[in-house]
Short mmCIF file of C-alpha atoms in Angstrom, two decimals:
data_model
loop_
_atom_site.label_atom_id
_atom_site.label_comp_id
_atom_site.label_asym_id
_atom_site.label_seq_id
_atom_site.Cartn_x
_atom_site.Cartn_y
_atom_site.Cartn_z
CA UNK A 22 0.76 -9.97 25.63
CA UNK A 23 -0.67 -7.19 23.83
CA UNK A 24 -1.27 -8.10 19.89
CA UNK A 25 -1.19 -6.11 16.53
CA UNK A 26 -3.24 -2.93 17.00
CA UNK A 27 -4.71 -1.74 13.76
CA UNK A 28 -7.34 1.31 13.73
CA UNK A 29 -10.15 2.17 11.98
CA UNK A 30 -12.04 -1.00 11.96
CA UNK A 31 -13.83 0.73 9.23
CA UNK A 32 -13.89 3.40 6.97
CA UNK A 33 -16.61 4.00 3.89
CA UNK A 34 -14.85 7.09 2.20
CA UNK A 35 -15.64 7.84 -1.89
CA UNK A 36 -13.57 7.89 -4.79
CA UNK A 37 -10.60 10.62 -4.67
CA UNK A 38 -11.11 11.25 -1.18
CA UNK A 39 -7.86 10.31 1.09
CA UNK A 40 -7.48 7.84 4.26
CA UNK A 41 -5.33 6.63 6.33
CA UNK A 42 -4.33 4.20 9.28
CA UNK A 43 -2.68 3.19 11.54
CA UNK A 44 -0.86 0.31 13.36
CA UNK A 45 1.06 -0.15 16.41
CA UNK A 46 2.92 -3.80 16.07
CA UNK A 47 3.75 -5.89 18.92
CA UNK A 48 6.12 -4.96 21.54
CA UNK A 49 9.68 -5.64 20.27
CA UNK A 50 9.11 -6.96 16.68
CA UNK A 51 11.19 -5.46 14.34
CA UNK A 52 9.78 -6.17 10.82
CA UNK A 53 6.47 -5.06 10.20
CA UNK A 54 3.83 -5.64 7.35
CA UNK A 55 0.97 -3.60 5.61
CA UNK A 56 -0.76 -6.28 3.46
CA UNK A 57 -3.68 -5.48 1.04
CA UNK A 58 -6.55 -8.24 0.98
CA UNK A 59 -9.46 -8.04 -1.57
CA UNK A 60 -12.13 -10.31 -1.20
CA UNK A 61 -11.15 -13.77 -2.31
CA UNK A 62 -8.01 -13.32 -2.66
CA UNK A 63 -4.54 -13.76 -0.66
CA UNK A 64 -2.89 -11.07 1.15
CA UNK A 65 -0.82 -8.83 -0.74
CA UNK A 66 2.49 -7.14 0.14
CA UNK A 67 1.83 -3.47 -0.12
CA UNK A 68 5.55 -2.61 1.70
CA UNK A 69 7.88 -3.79 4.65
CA UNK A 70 9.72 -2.43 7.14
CA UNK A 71 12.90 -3.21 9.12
CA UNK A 72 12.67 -0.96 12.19
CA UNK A 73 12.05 2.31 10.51
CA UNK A 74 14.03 0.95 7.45
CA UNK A 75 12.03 0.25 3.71
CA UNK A 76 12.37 -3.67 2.78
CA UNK A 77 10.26 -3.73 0.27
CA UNK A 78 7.82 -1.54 -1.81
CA UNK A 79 7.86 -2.72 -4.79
CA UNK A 80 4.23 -3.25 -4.85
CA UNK A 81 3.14 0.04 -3.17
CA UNK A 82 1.48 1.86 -6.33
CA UNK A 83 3.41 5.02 -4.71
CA UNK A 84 1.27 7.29 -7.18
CA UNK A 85 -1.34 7.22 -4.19
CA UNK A 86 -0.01 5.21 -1.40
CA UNK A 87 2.39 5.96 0.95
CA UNK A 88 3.39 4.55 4.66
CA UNK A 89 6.02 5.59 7.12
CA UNK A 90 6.86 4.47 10.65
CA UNK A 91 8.91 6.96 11.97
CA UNK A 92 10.15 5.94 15.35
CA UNK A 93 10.63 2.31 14.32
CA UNK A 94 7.53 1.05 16.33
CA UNK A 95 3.71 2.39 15.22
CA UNK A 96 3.21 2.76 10.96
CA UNK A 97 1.10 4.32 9.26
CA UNK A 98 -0.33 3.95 5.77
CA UNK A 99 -2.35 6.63 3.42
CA UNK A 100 -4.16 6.49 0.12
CA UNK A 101 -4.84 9.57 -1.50
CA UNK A 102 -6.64 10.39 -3.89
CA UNK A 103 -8.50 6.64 -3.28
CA UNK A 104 -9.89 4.49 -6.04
CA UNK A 105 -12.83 2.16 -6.43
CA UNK A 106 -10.47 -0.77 -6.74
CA UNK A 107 -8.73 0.36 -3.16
CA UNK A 108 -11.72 -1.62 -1.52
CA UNK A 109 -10.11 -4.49 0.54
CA UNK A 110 -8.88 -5.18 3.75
CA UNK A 111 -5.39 -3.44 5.23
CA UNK A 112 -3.79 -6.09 7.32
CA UNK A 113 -0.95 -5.02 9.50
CA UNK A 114 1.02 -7.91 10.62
CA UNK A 115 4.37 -7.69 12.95
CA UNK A 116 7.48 -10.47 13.30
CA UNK A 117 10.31 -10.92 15.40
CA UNK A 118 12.22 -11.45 11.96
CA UNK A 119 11.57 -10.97 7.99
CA UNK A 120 10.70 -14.82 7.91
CA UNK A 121 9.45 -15.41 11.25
CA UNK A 122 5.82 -16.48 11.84
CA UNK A 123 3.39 -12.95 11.25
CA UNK A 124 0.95 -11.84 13.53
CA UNK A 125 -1.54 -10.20 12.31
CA UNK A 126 -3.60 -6.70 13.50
CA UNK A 127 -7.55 -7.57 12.40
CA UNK A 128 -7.51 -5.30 9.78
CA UNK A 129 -9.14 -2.10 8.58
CA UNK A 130 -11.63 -2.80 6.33
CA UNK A 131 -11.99 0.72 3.22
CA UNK A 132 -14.67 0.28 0.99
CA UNK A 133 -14.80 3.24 -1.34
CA UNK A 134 -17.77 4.58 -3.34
CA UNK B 10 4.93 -19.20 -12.98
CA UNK B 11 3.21 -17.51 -9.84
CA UNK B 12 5.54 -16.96 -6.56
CA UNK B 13 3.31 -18.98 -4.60
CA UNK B 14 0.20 -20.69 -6.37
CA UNK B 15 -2.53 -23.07 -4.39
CA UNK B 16 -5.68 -25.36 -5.37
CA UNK B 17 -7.99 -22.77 -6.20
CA UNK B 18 -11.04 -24.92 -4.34
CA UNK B 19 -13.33 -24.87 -3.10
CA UNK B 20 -13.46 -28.23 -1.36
CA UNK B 21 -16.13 -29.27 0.08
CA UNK B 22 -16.08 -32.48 2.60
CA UNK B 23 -18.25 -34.44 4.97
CA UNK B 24 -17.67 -34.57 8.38
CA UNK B 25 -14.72 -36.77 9.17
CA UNK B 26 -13.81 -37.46 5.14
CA UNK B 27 -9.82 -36.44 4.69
CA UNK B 28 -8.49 -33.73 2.67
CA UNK B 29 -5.47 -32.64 1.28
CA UNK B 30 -4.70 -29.03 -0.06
CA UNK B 31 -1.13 -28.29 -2.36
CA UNK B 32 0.84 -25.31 -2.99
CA UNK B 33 3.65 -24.71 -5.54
CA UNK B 34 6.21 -22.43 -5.06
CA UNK B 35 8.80 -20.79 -7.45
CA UNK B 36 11.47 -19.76 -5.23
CA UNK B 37 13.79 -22.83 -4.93
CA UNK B 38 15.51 -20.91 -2.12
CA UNK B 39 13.12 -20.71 0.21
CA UNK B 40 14.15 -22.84 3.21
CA UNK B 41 10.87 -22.45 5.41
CA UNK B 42 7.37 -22.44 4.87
CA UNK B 43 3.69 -22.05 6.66
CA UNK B 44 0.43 -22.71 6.64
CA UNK B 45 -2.14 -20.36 7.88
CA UNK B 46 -5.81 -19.90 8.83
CA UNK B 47 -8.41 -17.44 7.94
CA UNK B 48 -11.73 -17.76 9.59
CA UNK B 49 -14.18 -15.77 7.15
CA UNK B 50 -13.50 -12.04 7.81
CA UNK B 51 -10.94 -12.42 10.06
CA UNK B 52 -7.47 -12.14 9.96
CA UNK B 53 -4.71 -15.18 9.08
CA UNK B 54 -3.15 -17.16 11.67
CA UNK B 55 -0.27 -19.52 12.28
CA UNK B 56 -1.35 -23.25 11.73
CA UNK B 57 1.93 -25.10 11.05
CA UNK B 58 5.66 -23.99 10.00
CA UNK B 59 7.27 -26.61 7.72
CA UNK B 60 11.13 -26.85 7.93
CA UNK B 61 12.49 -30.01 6.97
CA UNK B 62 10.51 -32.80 5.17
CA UNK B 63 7.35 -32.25 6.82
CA UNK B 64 5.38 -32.35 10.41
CA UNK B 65 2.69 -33.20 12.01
CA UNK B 66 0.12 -32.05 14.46
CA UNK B 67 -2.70 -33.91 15.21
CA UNK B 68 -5.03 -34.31 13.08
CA UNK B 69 -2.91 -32.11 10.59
CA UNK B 70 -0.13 -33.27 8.61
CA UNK B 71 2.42 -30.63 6.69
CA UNK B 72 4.37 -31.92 3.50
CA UNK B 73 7.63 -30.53 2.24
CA UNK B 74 8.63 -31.99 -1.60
CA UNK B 75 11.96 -29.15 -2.55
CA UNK B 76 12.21 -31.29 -5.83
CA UNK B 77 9.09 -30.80 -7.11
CA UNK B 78 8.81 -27.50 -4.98
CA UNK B 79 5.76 -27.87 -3.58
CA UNK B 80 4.25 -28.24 -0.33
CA UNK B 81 0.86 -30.04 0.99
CA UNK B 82 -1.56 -29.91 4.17
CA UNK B 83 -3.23 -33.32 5.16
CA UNK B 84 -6.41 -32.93 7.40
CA UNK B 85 -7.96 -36.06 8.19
CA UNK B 86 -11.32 -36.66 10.31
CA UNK B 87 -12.59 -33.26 9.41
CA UNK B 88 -14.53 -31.19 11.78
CA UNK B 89 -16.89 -28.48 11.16
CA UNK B 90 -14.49 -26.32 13.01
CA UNK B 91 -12.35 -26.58 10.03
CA UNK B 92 -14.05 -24.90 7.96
CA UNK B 93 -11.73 -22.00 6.84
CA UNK B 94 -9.24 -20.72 4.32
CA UNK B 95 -6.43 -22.08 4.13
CA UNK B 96 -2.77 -19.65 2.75
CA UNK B 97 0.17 -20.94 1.73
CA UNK B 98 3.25 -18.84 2.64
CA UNK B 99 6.86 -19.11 1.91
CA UNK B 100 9.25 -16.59 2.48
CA UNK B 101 11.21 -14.83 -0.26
CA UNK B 102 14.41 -13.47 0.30
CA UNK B 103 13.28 -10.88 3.09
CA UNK B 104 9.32 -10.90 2.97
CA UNK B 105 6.68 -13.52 3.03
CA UNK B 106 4.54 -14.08 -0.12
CA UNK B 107 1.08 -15.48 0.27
CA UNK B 108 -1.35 -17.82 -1.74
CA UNK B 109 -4.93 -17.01 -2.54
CA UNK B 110 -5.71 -19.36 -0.34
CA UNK B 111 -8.25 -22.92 -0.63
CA UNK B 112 -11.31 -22.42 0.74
CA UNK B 113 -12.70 -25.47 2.88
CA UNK B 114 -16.20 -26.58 3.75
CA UNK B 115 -17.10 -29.15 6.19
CA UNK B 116 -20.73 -30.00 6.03
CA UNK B 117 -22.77 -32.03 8.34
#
C-alpha cells in the first residue's frame, strides 16, 4: 500500500518569497494533517481536514498561510510572503479517522534565507 | 498548563539500562493516547496506542494514570536501535496534539 506522498523534499526560498506543497494522503483516509515541525520541537497543527471540510485552523497564521484540498483527496499548503521563522519541516500525515493512528508523508523540509 | 507536556530530556542510557519517559496531559477527556517514534530527520511513527490502563509490547511497556492524567513509556534492556525521539500524542476533541518529544540516547 502506497503511503503519504509529500513533494518537494526541499525547498531553500528567501524571505518574502512564496512556496508551496503538496500532499496526496493515503488511499481512502478521510482526515488529513499539515503539521509544522521546527527543529527540536514537536509537530505542530497548522490545520485539518475532514474530506474537503476545515477541522481546525486555529493555528494557521492565515495572514500568510493558506491550504485547500479541493476534491477531498490531494492538499495543498502555501506560504506567502515567507518568513525567516517559516524554516521547519511540513509534515503531511493522513488517518482513517480524526483520532486514529497518523501516517505520516516524510516531509518537505523550507529553510528560508 | 500545556495540552500535552513531556520530560524535556535528554536521557542518555547504557546499553541494556531501563528507562522510563512521562507525559502530562490537560484534556481529561481524552479517551486514547500514543506513543510515537522519530528517527533523527525522519518522520514520526506509530509505536504503541494506549486505551485502557496500559499495554505492553515487548520490551516496551505503555502506562495510562486518568487521575493524575498522565501517561508513561517503559523501555527496558535498551538497544542502540532505540535511540530516537520519543512524542506523546493524545487526541483532543477532533485533532491530535503532540509533545516536544524526549530525546533518547543509547550508548555503547
Amino acid at each position: 500500500e502506497a503511503g503519504v506522498a509529500q513533494s518537494p523534499r526541499y525547498k531553500i526560498i528567501e524571505k518574502r518569497q512564496s512556496v508551496a506543497f503538496w500532499c496526496n494522503p493515503i488511499s481512502g483516509h478521510a482526515t488529513l494533517y499539515w503539521y509544522q515541525q521546527i527543529l527540536g520541537q514537536g509537530p505542530k497543527l497548522l490545520i485539518q481536514f475532514q474530506n474537503n471540510g476545515v477541522v481546525d485552523d486555529s493555528q494557521l497564521p492565515k495572514d500568510r498561510f493558506s491550504a485547500e484540498r479541493l476534491k477531498g483527496v490531494d492538499s495543498t499548503l502555501k506560504i506567502q510572503p515567507a518568513k525567516l521563522e517559516d524554516s521547519a519541516v511540513y509534515l503531511c500525515a493522513s488517518s482513517l479517522s480524526p483520532t486514529g493512528e497518523l501516517f505520516f508523508g516524510e516531509g518537505s523540509r523550507l529553510t528560508v534565507l | 498548563r500545556k495540552e500535552v507536556e513531556q520530560d524535556p530530556g535528554p536521557f542518555n542510557v547504557p546499553e541494556g539500562a531501563t528507562v522510563a519517559f512521562n507525559c502530562t496531559y490537560s484534556n481529561s477527556a481524552s479517551q486514547s493516547f500514543f506513543w510515537y517514534r522519530q528517527d533523527c530527520r525522519k518522520e514520526p511513527k506509530l509505536l504503541m496506542s494506549v486505551y485502557s490502563s496500559g499495554n505492553e509490547d515487548g520490551r516496551f511497556t505503555a502506562q495510562l494514570n486518568r487521575a493524575s492524567q498522565y501517561i508513561s513509556l517503559l523501555i527496558r534492556d535498551s538497544k542502540l536501535s532505540d535511540s530516537a525521539t520519543y512524542l506523546c500524542v493524545v487526541p483532543r476533541y477532533n485533532d491530535m496534539r503532540f509533545g516536544a518529544g524526549t530525546r533518547l540516547t543509547v550508548k555503547p
